[in-house]
Coordinates of C-alpha atoms in Angstrom, one line a residue:
Chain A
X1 CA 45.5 124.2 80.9
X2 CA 45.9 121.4 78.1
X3 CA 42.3 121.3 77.4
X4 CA 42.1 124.4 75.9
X5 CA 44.8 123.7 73.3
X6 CA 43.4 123.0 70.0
X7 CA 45.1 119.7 68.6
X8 CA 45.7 120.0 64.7
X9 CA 48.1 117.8 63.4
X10 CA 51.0 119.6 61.3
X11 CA 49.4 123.3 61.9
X12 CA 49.8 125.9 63.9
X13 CA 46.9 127.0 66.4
X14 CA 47.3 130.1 69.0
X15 CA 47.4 128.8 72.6
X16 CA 46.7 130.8 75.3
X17 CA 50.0 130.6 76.9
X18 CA 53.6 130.9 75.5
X19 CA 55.2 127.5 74.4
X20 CA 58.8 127.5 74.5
X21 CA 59.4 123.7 73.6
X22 CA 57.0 120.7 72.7
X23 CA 57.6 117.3 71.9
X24 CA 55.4 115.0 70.0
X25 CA 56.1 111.5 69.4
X26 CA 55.1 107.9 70.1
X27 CA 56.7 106.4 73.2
X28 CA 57.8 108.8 75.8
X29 CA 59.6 112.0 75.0
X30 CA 61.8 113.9 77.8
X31 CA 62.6 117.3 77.1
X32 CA 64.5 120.1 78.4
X33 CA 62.7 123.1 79.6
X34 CA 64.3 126.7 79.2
X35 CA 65.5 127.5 82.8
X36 CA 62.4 130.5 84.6
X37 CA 59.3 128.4 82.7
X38 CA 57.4 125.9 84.1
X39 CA 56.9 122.4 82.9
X40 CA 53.5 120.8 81.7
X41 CA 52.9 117.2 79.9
X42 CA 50.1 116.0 78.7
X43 CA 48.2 113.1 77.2
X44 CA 45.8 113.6 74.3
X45 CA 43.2 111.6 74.4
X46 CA 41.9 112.2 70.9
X47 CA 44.0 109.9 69.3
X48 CA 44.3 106.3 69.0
X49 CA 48.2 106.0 68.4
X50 CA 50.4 106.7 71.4
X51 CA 51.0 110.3 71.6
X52 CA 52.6 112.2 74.4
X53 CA 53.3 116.4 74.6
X54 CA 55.5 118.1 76.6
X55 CA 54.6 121.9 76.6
X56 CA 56.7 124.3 78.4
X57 CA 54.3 127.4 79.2
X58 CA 55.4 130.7 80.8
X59 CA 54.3 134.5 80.3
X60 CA 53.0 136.7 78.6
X61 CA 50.3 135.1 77.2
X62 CA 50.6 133.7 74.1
X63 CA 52.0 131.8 71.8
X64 CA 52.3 129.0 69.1
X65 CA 51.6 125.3 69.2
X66 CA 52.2 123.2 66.3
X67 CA 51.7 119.3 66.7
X68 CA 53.4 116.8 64.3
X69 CA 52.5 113.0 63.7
X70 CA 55.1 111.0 64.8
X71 CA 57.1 110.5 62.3
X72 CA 61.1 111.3 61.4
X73 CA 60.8 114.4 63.7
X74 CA 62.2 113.6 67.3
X75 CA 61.0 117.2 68.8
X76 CA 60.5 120.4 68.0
X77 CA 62.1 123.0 69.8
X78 CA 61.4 126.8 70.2
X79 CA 64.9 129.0 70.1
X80 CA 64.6 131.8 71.8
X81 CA 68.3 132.3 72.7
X82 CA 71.3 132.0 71.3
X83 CA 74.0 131.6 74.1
X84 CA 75.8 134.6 72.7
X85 CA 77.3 137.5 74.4
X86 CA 77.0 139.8 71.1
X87 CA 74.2 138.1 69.6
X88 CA 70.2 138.0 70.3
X89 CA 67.5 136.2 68.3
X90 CA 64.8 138.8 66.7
X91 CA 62.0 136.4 67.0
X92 CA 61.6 132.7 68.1
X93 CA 62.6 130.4 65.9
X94 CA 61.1 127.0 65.1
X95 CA 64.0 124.2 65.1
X96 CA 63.1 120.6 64.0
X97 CA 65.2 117.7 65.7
X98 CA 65.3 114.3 63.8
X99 CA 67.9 111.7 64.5
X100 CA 69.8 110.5 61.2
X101 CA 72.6 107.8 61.6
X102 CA 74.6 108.7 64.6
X103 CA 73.6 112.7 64.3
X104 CA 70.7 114.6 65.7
X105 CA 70.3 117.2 63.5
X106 CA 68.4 120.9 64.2
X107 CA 66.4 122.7 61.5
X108 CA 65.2 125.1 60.9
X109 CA 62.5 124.3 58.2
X110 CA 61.7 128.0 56.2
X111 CA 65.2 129.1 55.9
X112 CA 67.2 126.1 55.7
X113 CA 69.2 126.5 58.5
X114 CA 70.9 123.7 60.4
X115 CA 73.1 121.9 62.7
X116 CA 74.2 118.8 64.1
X117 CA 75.8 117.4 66.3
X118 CA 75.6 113.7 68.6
X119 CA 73.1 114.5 70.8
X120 CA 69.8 117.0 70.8
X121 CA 71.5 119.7 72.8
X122 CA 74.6 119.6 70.9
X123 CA 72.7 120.1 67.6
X124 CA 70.9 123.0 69.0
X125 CA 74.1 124.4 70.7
X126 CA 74.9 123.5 67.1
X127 CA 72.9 125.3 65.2
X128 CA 72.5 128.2 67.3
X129 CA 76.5 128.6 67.1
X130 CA 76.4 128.5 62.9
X131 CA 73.9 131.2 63.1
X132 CA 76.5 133.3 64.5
X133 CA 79.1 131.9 62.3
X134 CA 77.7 131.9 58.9
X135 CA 76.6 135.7 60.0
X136 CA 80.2 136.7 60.4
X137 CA 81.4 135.1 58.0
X138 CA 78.8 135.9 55.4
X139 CA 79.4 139.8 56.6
X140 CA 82.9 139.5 56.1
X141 CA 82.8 138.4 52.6
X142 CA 80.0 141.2 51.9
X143 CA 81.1 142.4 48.8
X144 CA 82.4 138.9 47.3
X145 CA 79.0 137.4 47.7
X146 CA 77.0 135.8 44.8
X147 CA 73.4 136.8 44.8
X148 CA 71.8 134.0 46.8
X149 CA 74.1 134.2 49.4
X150 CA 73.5 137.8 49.5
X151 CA 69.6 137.3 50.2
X152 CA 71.2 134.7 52.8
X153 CA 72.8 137.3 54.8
X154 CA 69.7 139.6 54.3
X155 CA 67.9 136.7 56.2
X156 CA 70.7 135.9 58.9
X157 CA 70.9 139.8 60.0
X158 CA 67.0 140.2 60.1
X159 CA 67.1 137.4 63.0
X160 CA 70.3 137.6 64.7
X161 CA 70.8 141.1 65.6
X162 CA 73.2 142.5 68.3
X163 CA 72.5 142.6 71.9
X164 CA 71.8 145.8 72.9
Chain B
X1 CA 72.5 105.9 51.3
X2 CA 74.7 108.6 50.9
X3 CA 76.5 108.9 54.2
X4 CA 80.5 110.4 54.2
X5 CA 82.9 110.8 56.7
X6 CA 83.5 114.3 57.4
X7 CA 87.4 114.1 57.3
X8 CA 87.2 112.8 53.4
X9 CA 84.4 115.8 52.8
X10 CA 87.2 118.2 54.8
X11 CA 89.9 116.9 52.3
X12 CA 87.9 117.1 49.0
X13 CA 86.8 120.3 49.7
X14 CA 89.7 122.2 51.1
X15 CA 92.3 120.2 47.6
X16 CA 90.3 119.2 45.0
X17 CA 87.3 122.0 45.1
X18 CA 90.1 124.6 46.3
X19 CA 87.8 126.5 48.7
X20 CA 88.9 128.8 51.0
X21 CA 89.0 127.2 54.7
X22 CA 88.1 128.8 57.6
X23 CA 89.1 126.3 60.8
X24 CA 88.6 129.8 63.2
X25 CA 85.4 129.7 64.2
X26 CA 84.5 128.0 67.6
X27 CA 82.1 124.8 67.0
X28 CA 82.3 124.8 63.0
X29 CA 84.6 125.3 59.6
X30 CA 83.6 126.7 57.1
X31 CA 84.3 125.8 53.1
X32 CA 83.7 128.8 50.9
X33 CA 83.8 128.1 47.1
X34 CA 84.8 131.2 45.3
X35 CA 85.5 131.8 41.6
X36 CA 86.9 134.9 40.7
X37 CA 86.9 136.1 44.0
X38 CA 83.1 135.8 44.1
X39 CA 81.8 133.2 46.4
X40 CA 79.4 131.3 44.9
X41 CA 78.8 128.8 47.6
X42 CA 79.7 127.6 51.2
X43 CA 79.2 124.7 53.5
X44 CA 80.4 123.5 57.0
X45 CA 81.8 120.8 59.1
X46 CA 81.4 120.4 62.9
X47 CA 84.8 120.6 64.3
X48 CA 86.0 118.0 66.7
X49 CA 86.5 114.2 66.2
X50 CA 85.8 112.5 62.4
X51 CA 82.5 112.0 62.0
X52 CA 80.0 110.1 60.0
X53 CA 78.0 112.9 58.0
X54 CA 74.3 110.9 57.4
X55 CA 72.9 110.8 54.2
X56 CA 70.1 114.3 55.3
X57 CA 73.3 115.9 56.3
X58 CA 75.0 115.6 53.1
X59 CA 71.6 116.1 51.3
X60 CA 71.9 119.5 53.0
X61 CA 75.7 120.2 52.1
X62 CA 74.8 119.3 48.9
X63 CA 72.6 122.3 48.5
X64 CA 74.8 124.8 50.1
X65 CA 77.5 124.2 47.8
X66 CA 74.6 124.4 44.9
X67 CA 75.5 120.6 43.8
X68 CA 72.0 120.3 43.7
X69 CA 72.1 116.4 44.7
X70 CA 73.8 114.2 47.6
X71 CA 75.0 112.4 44.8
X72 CA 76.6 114.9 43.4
X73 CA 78.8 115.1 46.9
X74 CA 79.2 111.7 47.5
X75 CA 80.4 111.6 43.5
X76 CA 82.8 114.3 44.4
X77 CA 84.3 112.8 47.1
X78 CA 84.2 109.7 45.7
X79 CA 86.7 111.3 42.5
X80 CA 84.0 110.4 40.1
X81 CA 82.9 114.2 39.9
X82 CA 86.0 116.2 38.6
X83 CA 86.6 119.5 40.3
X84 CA 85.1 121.3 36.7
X85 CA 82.3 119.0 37.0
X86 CA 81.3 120.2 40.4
X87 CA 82.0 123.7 39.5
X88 CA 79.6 123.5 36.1
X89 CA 76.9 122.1 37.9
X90 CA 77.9 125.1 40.5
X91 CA 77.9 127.7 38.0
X92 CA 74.9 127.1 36.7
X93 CA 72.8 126.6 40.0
X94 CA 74.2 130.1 41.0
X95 CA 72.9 131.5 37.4
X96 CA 70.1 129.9 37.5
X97 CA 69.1 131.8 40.9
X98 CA 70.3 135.0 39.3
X99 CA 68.3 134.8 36.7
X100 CA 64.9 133.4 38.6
X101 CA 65.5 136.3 41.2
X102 CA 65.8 138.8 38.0
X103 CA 62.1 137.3 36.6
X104 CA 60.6 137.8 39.6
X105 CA 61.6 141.3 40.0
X106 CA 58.5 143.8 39.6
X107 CA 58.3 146.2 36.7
X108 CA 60.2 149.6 37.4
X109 CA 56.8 152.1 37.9
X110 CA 59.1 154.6 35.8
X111 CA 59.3 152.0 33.0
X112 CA 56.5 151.7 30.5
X113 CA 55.0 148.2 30.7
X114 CA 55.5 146.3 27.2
X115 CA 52.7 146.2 25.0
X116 CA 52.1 144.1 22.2
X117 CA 49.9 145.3 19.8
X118 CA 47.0 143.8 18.7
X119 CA 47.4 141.4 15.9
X120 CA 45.1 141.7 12.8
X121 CA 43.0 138.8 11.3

């Protein structure tokens, strides 16, 4: 299934089958798969540098791959929950993990949003957590807010809507 | 580099910037700078044990609170950045944003577009 991924580095290429999480970095990466997908690694043997990736594939098909250089990026993970009873995400969201100091932080690159915390999960639990929080707490100063944080809140409640 | 430990950044923010705390959420607090009661800017702290806060992490508390800089932080902290300081320099990152969102805001279609009239030689 790997051979028909299209290796770009930093870009995005369509994949024929859903990617939920990949790693990319020199040395050997573990990851995490979401619990219901299955697991696939690969090798690619395009490049010189050593270069592992750990795709998680599932169904339906399709889906995003994007491949970094190694580089200050530990993993890249694809948030497609947020642990939440009142909470869902409206799309999947790409979070960056780097290790800084004695933090793993989680990113998420186009909108600035983050968290941290001492291990990779924790920053995800992290940052999936202050998606919530800034949400409510954002929405509870609604009428107080300065303009930027106003677009903010625009931004949070387009993504993290209530469950249903 | 610009690292901080989170209890000094807790401290600074809650008595010298005077934001408004909120320790109720589950995994984080919150720090909400407000000015007559608008907020212009808000940051957080994981809650549990003190914690080293790297020098990305308070590159990106740094632009929350609009101090535009991890320097500016660390400075703050540090007592070497007044409370007015911070808030000028947070002032004018939150007019600067008004004002950049107001230029980029199309032409009313009910408004006549400006013209200039052609200048004679």
């Amino acid at each position: 299934m790997l051979s028909n991924a299209v290796y770009i580095n930093r870009a995005s290429v369509s994949v024929p089958f859903v990617v939920s999480g990949a790693n990319v970095a020199a040395g050997k990466v573990t990851s995490v798969a979401s619990s219901g997908w299955s697991f696939q690694q690969g090798e690619t043997p395009r490049r010189s540098d050593p270069f592992d990736l750990s795709v998680y594939v599932g169904s339906p098909v399709s889906g995003v791959l994007i491949v970094e250089h190694p580089n200050d990026v530990n993993s890249i993970r694809y948030l497609t929950d947020l642990g939440c009873q009142n909470y869902r995400l409206a799309e999947v969201l790409t979070v960056a993990i780097e290790k800084s100091g004695d933090q793993f932080i989680a990113r998420e690159p186009r909108r600035g949003w983050y968290g941290y915390g001492d291990s990779e999960e924790r920053a995800i639990g992290s940052f999936a957590s202050s998606l919530v929080e800034e949400l409510e707490g954002l929405g509870a100063r609604e009428d107080q807010l300065s303009q930027h944080l106003r677009e903010e809140l625009g931004q949070l409640r387009s993504v993290v809507i209530p469950q249903r | 580099m610009a690292s901080l430990e989170s209890d000094k950044v807790d401290g600074a923010l809650e008595n010298k910037l005077g934001c408004e705390v909120d320790r109720k959420g589950r995994d984080h607090n919150f720090y909400w700078v407000k000015e007559n009661d608008i907020v212009l800017a808000r940051t957080k702290i994981s809650k549990g044990p003190k914690h080293t806060l790297s020098d990305t992490l308070v590159t990106m508390m740094a632009r929350q609170l609009q101090l535009g800089v991890a320097g500016n932080l660390v400075k703050f902290v540090a007592c070497t950045l007044s409370k007015d300081g911070a808030l000028d320099i947070i002032r004018a990152a939150a007019r600067g944003q008004q004002s950049s969102v107001s230029a980029a805001k199309p032409v009313s279609p009910t408004k006549p577009a400006l013209r200039t009239k052609p200048t004679r030689r």
